Structure formats: structure tokens, C-alpha cells
XYZ file of C-alpha atoms in Angstrom:
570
model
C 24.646 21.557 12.817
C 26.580 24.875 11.914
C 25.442 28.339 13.247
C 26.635 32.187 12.669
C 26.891 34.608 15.534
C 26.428 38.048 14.734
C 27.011 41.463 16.752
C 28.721 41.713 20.470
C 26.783 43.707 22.856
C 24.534 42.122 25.064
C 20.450 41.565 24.560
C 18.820 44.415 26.100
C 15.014 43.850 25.077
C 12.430 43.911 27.441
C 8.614 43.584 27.797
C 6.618 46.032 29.956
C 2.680 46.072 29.403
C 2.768 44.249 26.349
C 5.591 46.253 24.385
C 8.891 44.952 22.979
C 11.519 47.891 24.135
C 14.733 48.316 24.136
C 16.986 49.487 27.858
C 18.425 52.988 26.691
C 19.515 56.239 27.989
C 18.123 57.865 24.835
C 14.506 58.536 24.352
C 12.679 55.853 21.750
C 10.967 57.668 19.365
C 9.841 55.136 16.616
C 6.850 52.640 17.089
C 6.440 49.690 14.897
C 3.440 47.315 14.672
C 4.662 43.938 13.402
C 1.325 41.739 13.251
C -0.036 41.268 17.212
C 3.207 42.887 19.016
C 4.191 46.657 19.239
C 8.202 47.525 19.082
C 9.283 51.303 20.615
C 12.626 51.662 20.056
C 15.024 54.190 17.956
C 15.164 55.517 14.069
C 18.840 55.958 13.598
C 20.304 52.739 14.141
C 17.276 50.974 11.873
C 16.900 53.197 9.711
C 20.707 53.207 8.851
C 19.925 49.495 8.062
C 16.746 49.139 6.768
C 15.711 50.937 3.569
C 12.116 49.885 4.009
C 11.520 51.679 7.203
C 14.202 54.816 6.040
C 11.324 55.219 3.250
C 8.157 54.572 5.027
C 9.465 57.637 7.674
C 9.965 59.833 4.587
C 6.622 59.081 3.319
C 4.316 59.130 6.873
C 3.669 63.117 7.439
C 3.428 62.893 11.267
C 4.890 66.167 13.204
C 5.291 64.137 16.563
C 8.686 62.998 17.679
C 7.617 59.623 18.105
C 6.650 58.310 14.810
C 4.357 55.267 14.399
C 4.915 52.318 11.252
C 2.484 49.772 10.615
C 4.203 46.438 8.995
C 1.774 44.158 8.313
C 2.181 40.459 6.979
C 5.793 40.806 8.157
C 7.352 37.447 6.558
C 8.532 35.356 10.063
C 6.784 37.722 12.443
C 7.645 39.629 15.084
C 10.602 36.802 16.161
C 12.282 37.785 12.805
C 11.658 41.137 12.908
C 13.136 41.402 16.154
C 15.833 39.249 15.414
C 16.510 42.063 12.385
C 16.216 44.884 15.233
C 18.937 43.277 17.711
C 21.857 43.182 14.608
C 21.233 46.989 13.849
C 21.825 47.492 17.607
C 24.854 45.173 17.639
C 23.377 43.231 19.261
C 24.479 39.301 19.038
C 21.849 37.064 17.416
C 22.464 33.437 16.353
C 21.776 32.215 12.736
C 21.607 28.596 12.120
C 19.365 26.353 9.921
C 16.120 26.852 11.934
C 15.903 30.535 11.453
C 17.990 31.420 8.734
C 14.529 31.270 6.274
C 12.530 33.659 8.376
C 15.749 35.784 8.861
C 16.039 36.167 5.112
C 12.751 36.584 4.100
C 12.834 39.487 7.042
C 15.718 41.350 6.088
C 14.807 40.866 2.320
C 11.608 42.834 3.085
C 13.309 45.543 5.260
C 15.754 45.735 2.076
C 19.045 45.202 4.815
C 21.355 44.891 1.327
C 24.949 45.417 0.778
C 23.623 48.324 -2.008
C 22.085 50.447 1.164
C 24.989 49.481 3.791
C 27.703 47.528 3.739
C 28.505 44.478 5.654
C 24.372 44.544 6.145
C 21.995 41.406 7.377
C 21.253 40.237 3.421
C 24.672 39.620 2.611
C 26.039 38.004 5.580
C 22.665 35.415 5.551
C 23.762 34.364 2.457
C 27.512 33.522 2.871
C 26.396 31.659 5.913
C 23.593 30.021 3.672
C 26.015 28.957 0.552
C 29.246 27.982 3.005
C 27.594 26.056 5.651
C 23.651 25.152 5.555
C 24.135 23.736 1.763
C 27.459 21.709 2.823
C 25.634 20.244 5.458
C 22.913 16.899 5.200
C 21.063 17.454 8.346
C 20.966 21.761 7.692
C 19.287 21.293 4.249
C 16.820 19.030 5.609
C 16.296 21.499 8.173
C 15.932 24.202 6.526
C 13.882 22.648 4.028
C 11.260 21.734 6.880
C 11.219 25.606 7.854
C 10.326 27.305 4.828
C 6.549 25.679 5.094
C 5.975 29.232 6.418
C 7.384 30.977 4.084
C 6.884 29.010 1.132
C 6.438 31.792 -1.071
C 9.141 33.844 -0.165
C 11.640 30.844 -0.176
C 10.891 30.271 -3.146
C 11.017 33.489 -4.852
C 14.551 34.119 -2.846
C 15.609 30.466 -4.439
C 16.337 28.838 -0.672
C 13.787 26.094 -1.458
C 15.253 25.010 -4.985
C 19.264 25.524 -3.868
C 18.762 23.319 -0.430
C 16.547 20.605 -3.028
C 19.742 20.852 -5.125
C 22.179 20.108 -2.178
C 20.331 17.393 -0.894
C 20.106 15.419 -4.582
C 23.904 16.086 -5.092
C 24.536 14.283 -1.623
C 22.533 11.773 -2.416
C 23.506 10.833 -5.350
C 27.439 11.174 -4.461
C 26.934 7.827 -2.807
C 23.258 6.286 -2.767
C 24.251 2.959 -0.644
C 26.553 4.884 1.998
C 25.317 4.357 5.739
C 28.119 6.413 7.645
C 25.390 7.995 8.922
C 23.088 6.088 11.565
C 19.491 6.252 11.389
C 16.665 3.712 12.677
C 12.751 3.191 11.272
C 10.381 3.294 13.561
C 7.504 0.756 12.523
C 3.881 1.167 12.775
C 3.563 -1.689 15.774
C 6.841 0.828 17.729
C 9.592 -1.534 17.128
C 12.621 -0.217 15.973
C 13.837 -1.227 12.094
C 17.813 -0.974 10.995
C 17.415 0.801 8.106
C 21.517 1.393 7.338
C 22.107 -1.240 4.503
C 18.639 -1.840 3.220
C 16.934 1.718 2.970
C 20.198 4.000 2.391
C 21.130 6.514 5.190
C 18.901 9.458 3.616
C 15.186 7.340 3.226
C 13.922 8.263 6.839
C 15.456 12.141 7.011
C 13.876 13.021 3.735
C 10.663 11.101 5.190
C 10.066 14.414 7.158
C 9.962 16.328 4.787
C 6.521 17.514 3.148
C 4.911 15.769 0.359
C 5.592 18.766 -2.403
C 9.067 18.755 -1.429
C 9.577 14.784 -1.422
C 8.072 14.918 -4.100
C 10.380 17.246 -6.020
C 13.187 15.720 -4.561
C 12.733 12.198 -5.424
C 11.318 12.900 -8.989
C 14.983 14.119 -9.490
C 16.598 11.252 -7.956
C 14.189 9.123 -10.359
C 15.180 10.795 -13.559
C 18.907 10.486 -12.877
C 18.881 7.371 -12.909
C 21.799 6.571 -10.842
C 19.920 5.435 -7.256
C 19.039 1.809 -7.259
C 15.330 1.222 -8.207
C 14.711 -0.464 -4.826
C 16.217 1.988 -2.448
C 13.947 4.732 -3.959
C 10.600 1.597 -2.922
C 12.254 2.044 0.433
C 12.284 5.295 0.705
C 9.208 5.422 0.114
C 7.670 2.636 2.398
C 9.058 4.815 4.859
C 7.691 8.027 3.515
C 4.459 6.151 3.378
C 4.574 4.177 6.823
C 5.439 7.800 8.553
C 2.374 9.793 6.447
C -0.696 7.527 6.470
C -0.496 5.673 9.973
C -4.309 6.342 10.517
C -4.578 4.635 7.031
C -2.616 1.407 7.995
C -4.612 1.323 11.446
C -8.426 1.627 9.533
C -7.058 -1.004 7.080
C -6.168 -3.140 9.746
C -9.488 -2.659 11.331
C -12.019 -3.064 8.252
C -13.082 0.897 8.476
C -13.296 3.788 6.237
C -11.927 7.122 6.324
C -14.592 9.420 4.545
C -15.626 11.418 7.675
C -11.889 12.006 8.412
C -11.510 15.858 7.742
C -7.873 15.156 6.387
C -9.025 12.767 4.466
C -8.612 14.743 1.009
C -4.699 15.362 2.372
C -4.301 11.576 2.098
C -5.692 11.215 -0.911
C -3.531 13.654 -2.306
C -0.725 12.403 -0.885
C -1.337 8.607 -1.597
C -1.805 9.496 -5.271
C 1.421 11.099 -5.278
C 3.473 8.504 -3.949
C 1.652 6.341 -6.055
C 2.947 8.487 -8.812
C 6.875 7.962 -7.455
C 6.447 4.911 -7.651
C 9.631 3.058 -9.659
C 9.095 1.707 -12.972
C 10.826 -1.741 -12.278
C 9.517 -4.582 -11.572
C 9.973 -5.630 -8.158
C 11.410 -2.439 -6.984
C 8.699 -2.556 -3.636
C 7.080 -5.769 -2.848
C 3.573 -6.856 -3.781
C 2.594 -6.553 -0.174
C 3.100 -3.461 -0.203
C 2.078 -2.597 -3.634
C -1.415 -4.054 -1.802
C -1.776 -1.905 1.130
C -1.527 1.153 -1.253
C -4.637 -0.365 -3.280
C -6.617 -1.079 0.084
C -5.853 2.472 0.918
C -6.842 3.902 -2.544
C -10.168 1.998 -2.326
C -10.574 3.679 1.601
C -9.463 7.028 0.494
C -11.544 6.502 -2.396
C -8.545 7.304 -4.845
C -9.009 8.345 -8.828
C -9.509 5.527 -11.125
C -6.221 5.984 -12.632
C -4.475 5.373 -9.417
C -6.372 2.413 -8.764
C -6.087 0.810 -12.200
C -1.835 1.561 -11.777
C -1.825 -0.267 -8.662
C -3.423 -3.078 -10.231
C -1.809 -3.242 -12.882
C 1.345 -2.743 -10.841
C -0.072 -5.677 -8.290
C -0.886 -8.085 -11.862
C 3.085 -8.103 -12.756
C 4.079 -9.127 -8.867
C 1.112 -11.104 -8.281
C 2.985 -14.617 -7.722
C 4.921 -12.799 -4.806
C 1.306 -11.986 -2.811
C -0.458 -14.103 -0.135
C -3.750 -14.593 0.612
C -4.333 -12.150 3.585
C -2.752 -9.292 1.118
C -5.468 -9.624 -1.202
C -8.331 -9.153 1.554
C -9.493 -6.286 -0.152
C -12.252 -3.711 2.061
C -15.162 -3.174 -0.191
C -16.265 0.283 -0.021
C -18.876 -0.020 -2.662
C -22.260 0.975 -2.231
C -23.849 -1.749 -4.705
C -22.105 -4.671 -2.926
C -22.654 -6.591 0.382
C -19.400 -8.408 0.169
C -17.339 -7.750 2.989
C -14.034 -8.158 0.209
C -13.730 -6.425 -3.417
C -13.869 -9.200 -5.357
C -14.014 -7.312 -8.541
C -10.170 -5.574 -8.151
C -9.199 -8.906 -7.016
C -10.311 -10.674 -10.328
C -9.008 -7.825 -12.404
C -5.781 -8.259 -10.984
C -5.891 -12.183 -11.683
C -7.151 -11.482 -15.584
C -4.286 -8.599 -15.568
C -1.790 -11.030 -14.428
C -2.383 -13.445 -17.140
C -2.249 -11.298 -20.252
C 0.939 -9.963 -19.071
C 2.407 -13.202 -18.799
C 0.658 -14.580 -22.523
C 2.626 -10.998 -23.426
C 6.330 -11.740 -22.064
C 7.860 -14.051 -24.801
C 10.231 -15.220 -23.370
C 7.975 -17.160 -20.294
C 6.479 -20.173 -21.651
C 2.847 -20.623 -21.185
C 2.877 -24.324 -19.822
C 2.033 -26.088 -16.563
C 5.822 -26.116 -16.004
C 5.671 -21.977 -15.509
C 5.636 -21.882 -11.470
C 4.779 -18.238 -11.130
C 1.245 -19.455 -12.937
C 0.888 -22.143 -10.195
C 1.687 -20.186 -7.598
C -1.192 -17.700 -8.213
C -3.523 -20.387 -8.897
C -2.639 -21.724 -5.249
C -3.068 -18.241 -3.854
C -6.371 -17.434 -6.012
C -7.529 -21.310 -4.368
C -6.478 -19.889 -0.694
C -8.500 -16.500 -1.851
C -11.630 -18.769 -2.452
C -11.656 -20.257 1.162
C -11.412 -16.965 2.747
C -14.240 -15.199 0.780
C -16.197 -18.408 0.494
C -17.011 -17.960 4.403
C -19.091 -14.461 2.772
C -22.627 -15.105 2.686
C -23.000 -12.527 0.495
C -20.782 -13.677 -2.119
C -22.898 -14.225 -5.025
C -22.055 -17.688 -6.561
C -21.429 -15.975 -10.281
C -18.511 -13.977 -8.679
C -16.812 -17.142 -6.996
C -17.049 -19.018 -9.972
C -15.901 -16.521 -12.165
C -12.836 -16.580 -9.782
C -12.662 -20.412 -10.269
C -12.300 -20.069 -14.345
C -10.474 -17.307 -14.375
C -7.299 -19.519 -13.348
C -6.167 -21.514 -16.411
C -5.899 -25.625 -15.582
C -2.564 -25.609 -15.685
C -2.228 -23.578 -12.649
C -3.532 -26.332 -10.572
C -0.978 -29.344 -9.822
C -3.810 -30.939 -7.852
C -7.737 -29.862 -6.924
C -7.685 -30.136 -3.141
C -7.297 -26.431 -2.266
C -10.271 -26.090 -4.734
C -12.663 -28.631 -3.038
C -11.907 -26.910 -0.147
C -12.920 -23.865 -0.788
C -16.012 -24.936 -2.358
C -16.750 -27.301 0.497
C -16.295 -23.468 2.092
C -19.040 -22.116 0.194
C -21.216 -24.377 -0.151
C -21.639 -25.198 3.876
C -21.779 -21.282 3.772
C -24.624 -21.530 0.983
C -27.147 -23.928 1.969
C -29.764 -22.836 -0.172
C -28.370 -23.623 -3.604
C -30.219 -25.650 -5.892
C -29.428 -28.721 -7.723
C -27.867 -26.715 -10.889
C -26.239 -23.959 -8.527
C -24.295 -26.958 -6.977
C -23.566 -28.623 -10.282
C -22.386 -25.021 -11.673
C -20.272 -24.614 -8.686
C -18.370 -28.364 -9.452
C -18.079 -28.282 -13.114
C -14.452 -27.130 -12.321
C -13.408 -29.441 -10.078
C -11.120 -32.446 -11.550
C -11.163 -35.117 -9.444
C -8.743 -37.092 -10.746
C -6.187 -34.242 -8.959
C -7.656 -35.179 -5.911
C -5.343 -36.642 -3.157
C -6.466 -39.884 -1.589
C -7.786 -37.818 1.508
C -9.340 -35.419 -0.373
C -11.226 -38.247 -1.885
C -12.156 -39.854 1.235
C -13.708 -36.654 2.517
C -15.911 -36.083 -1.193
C -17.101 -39.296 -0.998
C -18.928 -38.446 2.093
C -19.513 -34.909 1.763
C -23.690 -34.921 1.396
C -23.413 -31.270 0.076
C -21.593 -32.391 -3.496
C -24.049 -33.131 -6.417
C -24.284 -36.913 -6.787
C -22.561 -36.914 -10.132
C -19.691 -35.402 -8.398
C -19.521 -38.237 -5.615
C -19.747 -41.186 -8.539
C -16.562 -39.210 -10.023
C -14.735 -39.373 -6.922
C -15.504 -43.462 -6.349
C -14.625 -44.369 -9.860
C -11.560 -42.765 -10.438
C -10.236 -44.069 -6.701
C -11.534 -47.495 -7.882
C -9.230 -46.547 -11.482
C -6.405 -45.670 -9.106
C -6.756 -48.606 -7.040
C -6.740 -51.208 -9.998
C -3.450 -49.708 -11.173
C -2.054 -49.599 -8.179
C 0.324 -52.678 -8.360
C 1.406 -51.418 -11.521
C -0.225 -52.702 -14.118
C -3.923 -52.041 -15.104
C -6.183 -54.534 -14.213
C -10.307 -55.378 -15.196
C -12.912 -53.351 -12.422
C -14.776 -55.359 -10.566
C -18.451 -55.834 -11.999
C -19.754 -54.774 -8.919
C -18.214 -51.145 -9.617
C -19.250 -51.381 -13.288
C -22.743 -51.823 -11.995
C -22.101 -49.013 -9.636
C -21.438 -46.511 -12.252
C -23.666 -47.613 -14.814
C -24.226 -44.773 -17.284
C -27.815 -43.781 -19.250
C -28.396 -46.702 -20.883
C -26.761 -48.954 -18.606
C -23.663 -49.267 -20.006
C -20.431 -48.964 -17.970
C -18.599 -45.873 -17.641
C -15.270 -45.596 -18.967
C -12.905 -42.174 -18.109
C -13.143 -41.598 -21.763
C -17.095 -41.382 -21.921
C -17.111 -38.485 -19.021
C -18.589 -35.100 -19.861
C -15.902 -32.160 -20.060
C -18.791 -30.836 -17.761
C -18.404 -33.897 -15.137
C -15.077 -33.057 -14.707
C -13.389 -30.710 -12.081
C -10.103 -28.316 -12.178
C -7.638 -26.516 -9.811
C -4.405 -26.466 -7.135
C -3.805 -27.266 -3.173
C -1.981 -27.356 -0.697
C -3.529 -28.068 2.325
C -5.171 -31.961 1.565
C -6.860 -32.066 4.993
C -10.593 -31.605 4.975
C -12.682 -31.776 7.544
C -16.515 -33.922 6.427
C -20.097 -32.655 5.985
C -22.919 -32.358 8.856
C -24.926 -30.935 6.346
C -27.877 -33.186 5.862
C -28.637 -33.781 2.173
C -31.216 -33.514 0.125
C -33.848 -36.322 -0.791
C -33.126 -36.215 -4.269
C -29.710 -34.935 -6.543
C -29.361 -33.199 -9.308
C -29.180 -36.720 -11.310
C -32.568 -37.150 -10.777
C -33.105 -36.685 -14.494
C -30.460 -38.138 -16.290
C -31.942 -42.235 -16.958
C -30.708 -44.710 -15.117
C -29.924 -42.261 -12.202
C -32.334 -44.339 -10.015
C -30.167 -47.090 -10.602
C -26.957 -45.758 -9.966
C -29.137 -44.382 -6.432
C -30.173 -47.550 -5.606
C -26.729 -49.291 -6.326
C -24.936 -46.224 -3.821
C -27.981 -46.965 -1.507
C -27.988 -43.161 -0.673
C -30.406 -42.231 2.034
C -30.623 -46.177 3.257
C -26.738 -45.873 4.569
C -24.541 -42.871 5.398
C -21.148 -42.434 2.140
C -18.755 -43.564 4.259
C -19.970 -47.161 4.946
C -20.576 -47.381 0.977
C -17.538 -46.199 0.249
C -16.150 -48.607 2.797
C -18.076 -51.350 1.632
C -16.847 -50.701 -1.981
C -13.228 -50.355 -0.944
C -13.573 -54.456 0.771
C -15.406 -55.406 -2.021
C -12.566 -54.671 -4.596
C -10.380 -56.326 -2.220
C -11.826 -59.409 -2.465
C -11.995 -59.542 -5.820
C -8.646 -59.191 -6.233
C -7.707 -62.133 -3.846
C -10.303 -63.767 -5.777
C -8.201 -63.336 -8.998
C -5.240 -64.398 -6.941
């Protein structure tokens, strides 16, 4: 950093009982009160420099010699004032980029121009100000950080809005360069290389305050000329450096409301909320997320919460599960997770992509199946909830078209999940709950596990052993009769065999996995299902032998019997 030394004669100030004086031969005869701290020293050689105090001695009336002035809300205090004293004794001072604001806001109130003297304080601040601080990176930034102070005078003397104007030009003159070395330090203290990926001016700017980043990197947004994704750097940092408490309540499930600064954050979330870049992809979803936990803590407007999500909705296939775990901070809910923002988000996602014309709405699109196998992983974790009410979880079920779900395994999961987390439901609650599930996308172990899993609704279990049976009889290729023992098995109302084109939409399920392994039921079933009153239910009962023998050895027993009816056939 650059720095100006003016005057040549040595300090001579001294403190004796709580006075600032000056070591002279010739009696002091002025007195100036500059906030808490009392000056005596001499009229001629500041008054020869200062019109303030040249026209303040005119105007007291006091006879005495030694004449008292009272300066109060001296811009910079008594270190600038002083500062101002020592160059009309010739005395040498040092001007650099931490002082050069309350220097100029100093002599600009003791009116130290070239109009009153020449070669005087004003004029000299500013050729140092123009020819060095502004040339220099690290002096802007600086100086910048010093007018917090002073931020009325800076800005009415234009320091503020010149330095804002340096920085931008550098800036721009080469976004990508990293001549100059910088490193990130993360929230968990490790150190982050942030040359190529950030650009070499994200983590100086980053100490700056938020109504100066702010103005700073609104003008680097409008020109248009700094890559979209080193402006999301730059502010990941800005945020990572801000809101650490924020990031450490997230990570610990707790609110900030009784945090005094709380309204600061707010503030300042909403506004980087607000820098945000407009392209797609320019931050990551992740981190897109972590701003919408924090606007739920900080309890941000509605407008910066419905952004975010919206925001979130476009990304959405880039997310994981553990990013969408949500903090509810809503009085009218028990649920440990916002479920609500979650399923906006979802329903967001899915109009945007019915908008884009050029993305094909099939099974085929994978950004659609890869939300539907992150909305499957979302349903195990909240399914643990108790206090996740079953119309929320299933609306969370629908809301993913079919398509998004190669195969149904991450869904029977997650309502095996909820329902060992849900004992109580009723017959219909449990047949509500499977009406989604398709289990003819069911992997052979996922299959194995339904058939024994005492908390499905019968009708759901039947499902499961005929289409294995289907998939069994094709599974040399060509399609073969079923056994009558299995047509007996899954004798419909009237008795008549079941064929896959006589299920119910209703008896059928839906949805993606990705995980197949499932561990079985301890749950202890109920005497009777939910089939109870469809006819011919008692028959299909007393063909499963439910309650006589556990599902596995039925399922077993089924599994030999078509075997030796095939060999039969042989």
C-alpha cells in the first residue's frame, strides 16, 4: 500500500493531566475542545491554515489572551484533528489509505483549501487520493472499509462513489485474472483456493459492508461483462463470511428470533438474495437451499422466499435429499421439516419444465427422474416424522408424475417408512397410502420383502404375488398358462380369475428407487384387512392362509408350487 509524508520537523505533542499540548518556547494561548479531549496550543500557525477556526476567533468576544473554541461532532475526532494540527506546525504526519477519509473530512471542515492558503491540507489529500489510493486494489478496498465512520461526509466529498468506481474498472479490466493470491476460509476452518474458481477480487470485496457490496456488484451485474458464475462465487463467499451464526443454527435445527442482530441478517440475506444472477445455474442448488433454510430462520419477506423457490424449482434435479431438510418454523405445524416449501418447489419445478419447449415431457427426460428419485429419498427421511400428517406425504407421492419413476422400490420404502412410523392407520388410511404404488416396478427383492410385510393392505400383498407369478411364467421367454393353484389364489369377486387387465387403476402403485434393499416387518398385523368387504375376500384369505402361517412360508410355498407345475408340463 502507498502512503504520503507530509511536513519535516519532529512530533512534539505531549499529554500532561489530560491535555494534548504542544513543547514550545512561546506561550499557548488557544484552547480547543474536540469531543472528550482538550488541545492548548497556538493561533497563528492554525489559524493561517484553517479558515474555520480564523472565523470562529473573530466571532467569540473573549478579552483573555487565551481564547477557548468548542468543536463539536468534529468528523474523525480528536486523531484527525490532531493529525490537521501537526501539518500547520510542520510537523510530519503520514497519509495512507487508513486515514486519508478522516483526514479529509477534517480538513474539509476546518476549510484547509488552496482558496485560503496555498499548498494547504485539502489539496495535497486529494492528489494523493486521485494518484495513488484509486490506482491501487488493496487502497480502495481500504479505504472503502474506513469511511463506515464517516459515511456521510464521504459521500458528500464523493470518496465513497470514486473508490466504488476504481474498484469496478479493475474488475472488470480482467474478471478471471488471479495474479493476485488470495485463499477462502470455510465455515469448518479449512482453507479453500479460490484463484481460478472465485476470481482474485470475490474474498477482498467480501469485507466490505453490505451497502457497499451491494453497490458494487449491482454495477458489475449490469455490465454485463463478469461471468454469471464468478459473481455466485462472490457471493457464496460474501455470504459464508456474513451469516456464519446462520450456517451454524441451520446446522443445528435452531432459530434465530431472540438474536438481537437478527433484523441485520435479514436485511442482509434479502439483499444478497436480490444479487443474485439471473442465469440458470450461476450458484448451485445447494446453495440456492441454505439461503431458503435461512430465509425461513430469519423469517425473510414472502417475496424472498417465493424467489428462492422459484430459483430452487429451475435447479431442482441438481439437489439431494439432505438439502431439502427444510427447519419448520411455523407455528401451526408439528413437523420437524417444511413440507409445504418443499412441495411448492416440486409443483414449481414441473410447470417450468411443461413451459420449456424445447424439453420433451416423456419418461426419457432424466432431469424429471432424477427429482422423482430425490422427492422418493425426501419421503424416507420425513416419513420417520410422527407428525407428518398422511394427506401431506401423499400429496408428495402424486405430486411426481409416473414417468419420473423407472421402478417403485424407493417408494415402498419410504412408505414401509411411514407406515412402521404410523401404526395407527386404518384400513382406508393404508389403502390411501398404496394406491400409488405400482408393483409391477418392483425389483424381485423388493417383492420378496412386500410379500411379507404384515403392515401392507392385503390387496396390495395379492398384487405383489401375482405379478411375480406373471414374471415368473415369462421368464423362459415365452408366456406360459398360471398354474390353477395361483388362479385360485387370486380369485376375484365373483370368483373369477384375475387377469392384469381386470386390476383397478386404484390397485395399482407408482414411483422410482434406488436403493432395492428393504429390511421386513415386525409389525404384527391386524386380524382382518381392508378386503374384508370386497366378496370373495374370505376366499382369497383362506387360500393365503393369513394368520394360520407367517407370508414368507406362503410365498415360499407358492414359489415350489409353480415349480412343479412346470416340471409337470415338462
Amino acid at each position: 500500500m502507498k502512503f504520503m509524508k507530509l511536513g519535516s520537523r519532529p512530533d512534539a505533542f505531549f499529554t500532561a493531566n489530560g491535555v494534548r499540548s504542544i513543547s514550545s518556547e512561546v506561550r499557548c494561548d488557544l484552547i480547543i475542545q474536540v469531543n472528550e479531549t482538550r488541545f492548548l496550543l497556538h493561533k497563528f500557525p492554525l489559524l493561517s491554515k484553517c479558515l474555520k477556526l480564523q472565523r470562529l476567533c473573530f466571532e467569540t468576544s473573549e478579552s483573555s489572551q487565551l481564547q477557548i473554541l468548542q468543536l463539536p461532532d468534529f468528523p474523525g475526532g480528536s486523531e484527525a484533528f490532531e493529525l490537521c494540527a501537526k501539518f500547520c506546525y510542520g510537523i510530519t504526519i503520514t497519509i495512507s489509505a487508513y486515514n486519508i477519509v478522516s483526514a479529509r473530512c477534517a480538513a474539509k471542515y476546518l476549510q484547509m483549501t488552496e482558496d485560503f492558503e496555498k499548498g494547504n491540507l485539502v489539496h495535497k489529500l486529494e492528489v494523493f487520493f486521485n494518484s495513488c489510493v484509486l490506482n491501487g486494489w488493496k487502497d480502495c478496498i481500504v479505504t472503502l472499509q474506513t469511511t463506515k465512520r464517516l459515511q456521510t461526509w464521504s459521500e458528500e466529498l464523493g470518496i465513497t462513489s470514486r473508490c466504488i468506481e476504481a474498484v469496478v474498472s479493475k474488475v472488470l479490466s480482467n474478471p478471471l485474472k488471479v495474479s493476485l493470491s488470495h485463499t477462502h476460509l470455510s465455515q469448518n476452518g479449512d482453507k479453500e483456493d479460490i484463484n481460478g474458481s472465485k476470481g482474485w477480487w470475490g474474498e477482498d470485496l467480501s469485507e466490505l459492508r453490505m451497502d457497499l457490496y451491494r453497490r458494487i456488484m449491482t454495477t458489475l451485474k449490469s455490465c454485463g461483462k463478469v461471468p454469471a458464475n464468478l459473481i455466485g462465487d462472490a457471493l457464496k463467499i460474501y455470504t459464508s463470511k456474513w451469516l456464519p451464526k446462520i450456517s451454524r443454527n441451520l446446522e443445528m435445527g435452531s432459530g434465530c428470533e431472540s438474536d438481537p442482530s437478527s433484523s441485520n441478517s435479514r436485511l442482509l440475506l434479502e439483499s444478497i438474495i436480490i444479487l443474485l444472477p439471473m442465469e440458470r445455474n450461476a450458484v448451485s442448488c445447494s446453495f440456492l437451499l441454505k439461503l431458503l433454510k435461512a430465509a425461513n430462520i430469519l423469517q425473510a419477506s414472502s417475496s424472498s422466499r417465493m424467489e428462492l423457490a422459484r430459483r430452487v424449482a429451475s435447479q431442482l434435479d441438481e439437489a439431494k435429499v439432505c438439502d431439502l431438510m427444510i427447519p419448520s418454523v411455523s407455528n401451526d405445524s408439528d413437523t420437524i421439516y417444511d413440507l409445504d416449501v418443499v412441495l411448492n418447489i416440486v409443483e414449481q419445478f414441473l410447470l417450468q419444465i411443461q413451459g420449456e419447449k424445447h424439453v420433451i415431457f416423456f419418461g426419457s427426460n432424466s432431469r424429471i427422474m432424477k427429482v422423482g428419485r430425490l422427492v422418493d429419498g425426501y419421503l424416507q427421511e420425513i416419513g420417520r416424522d410422527v407428525n407428518v400428517p398422511l394427506s401431506k406425504f401423499i400429496a408428495l407421492i402424486e405430486v411426481v408424475p409416473q414417468v419420473a419413476r423407472v421402478n417403485h422400490d424407493d417408494l415402498y420404502r419410504a412408505i414401509d417408512i411411514y407406515l412402521k412410523s404410523h401404526p395407527d392407520l386404518d384400513k382406508s388410511e393404508r389403502k390411501h397410502l398404496c394406491r400409488s404404488l405400482n408393483c409391477k416396478k418392483l425389483t424381485m427383492e423388493a417383492c420378496v420383502h412386500a410379500a411379507q410385510n404384515e403392515l401392507l393392505p392385503l390387496r396390495v400383498v395379492v398384487q405383489v404375488l401375482f405379478f411375480e407369478q406373471a414374471r415368473a411364467a415369462t421368464a423362459d421367454g415365452h408366456l406360459t398358462a398360471l398354474p390353477s393353484h395361483i388362479k385360485a389364489l387370486l380369485a376375484a369377486k365373483a370368483g373369477a380369475p384375475i387377469s392384469p387387465s381386470t386390476l383397478q387403476p386404484e390397485d395399482q402403485w407408482v414411483m422410482t428407487s434406488r436403493n432395492p434393499s428393504v429390511t421386513s416387518s415386525r409389525v404384527k398385523p391386524a386380524v382382518d384387512d381392508d378386503d374384508e368387504d370386497v366378496d370373495g375376500s374370505s376366499k382369497v384369505k383362506q387360500n393365503c392362509s393369513i394368520g394360520s402361517r407367517p407370508k414368507r412360508t406362503m410365498f415360499g410355498k407358492l414359489w415350489s408350487m409353480n415349480s412343479n407345475h412346470r416340471q409337470n408340463d415338462n
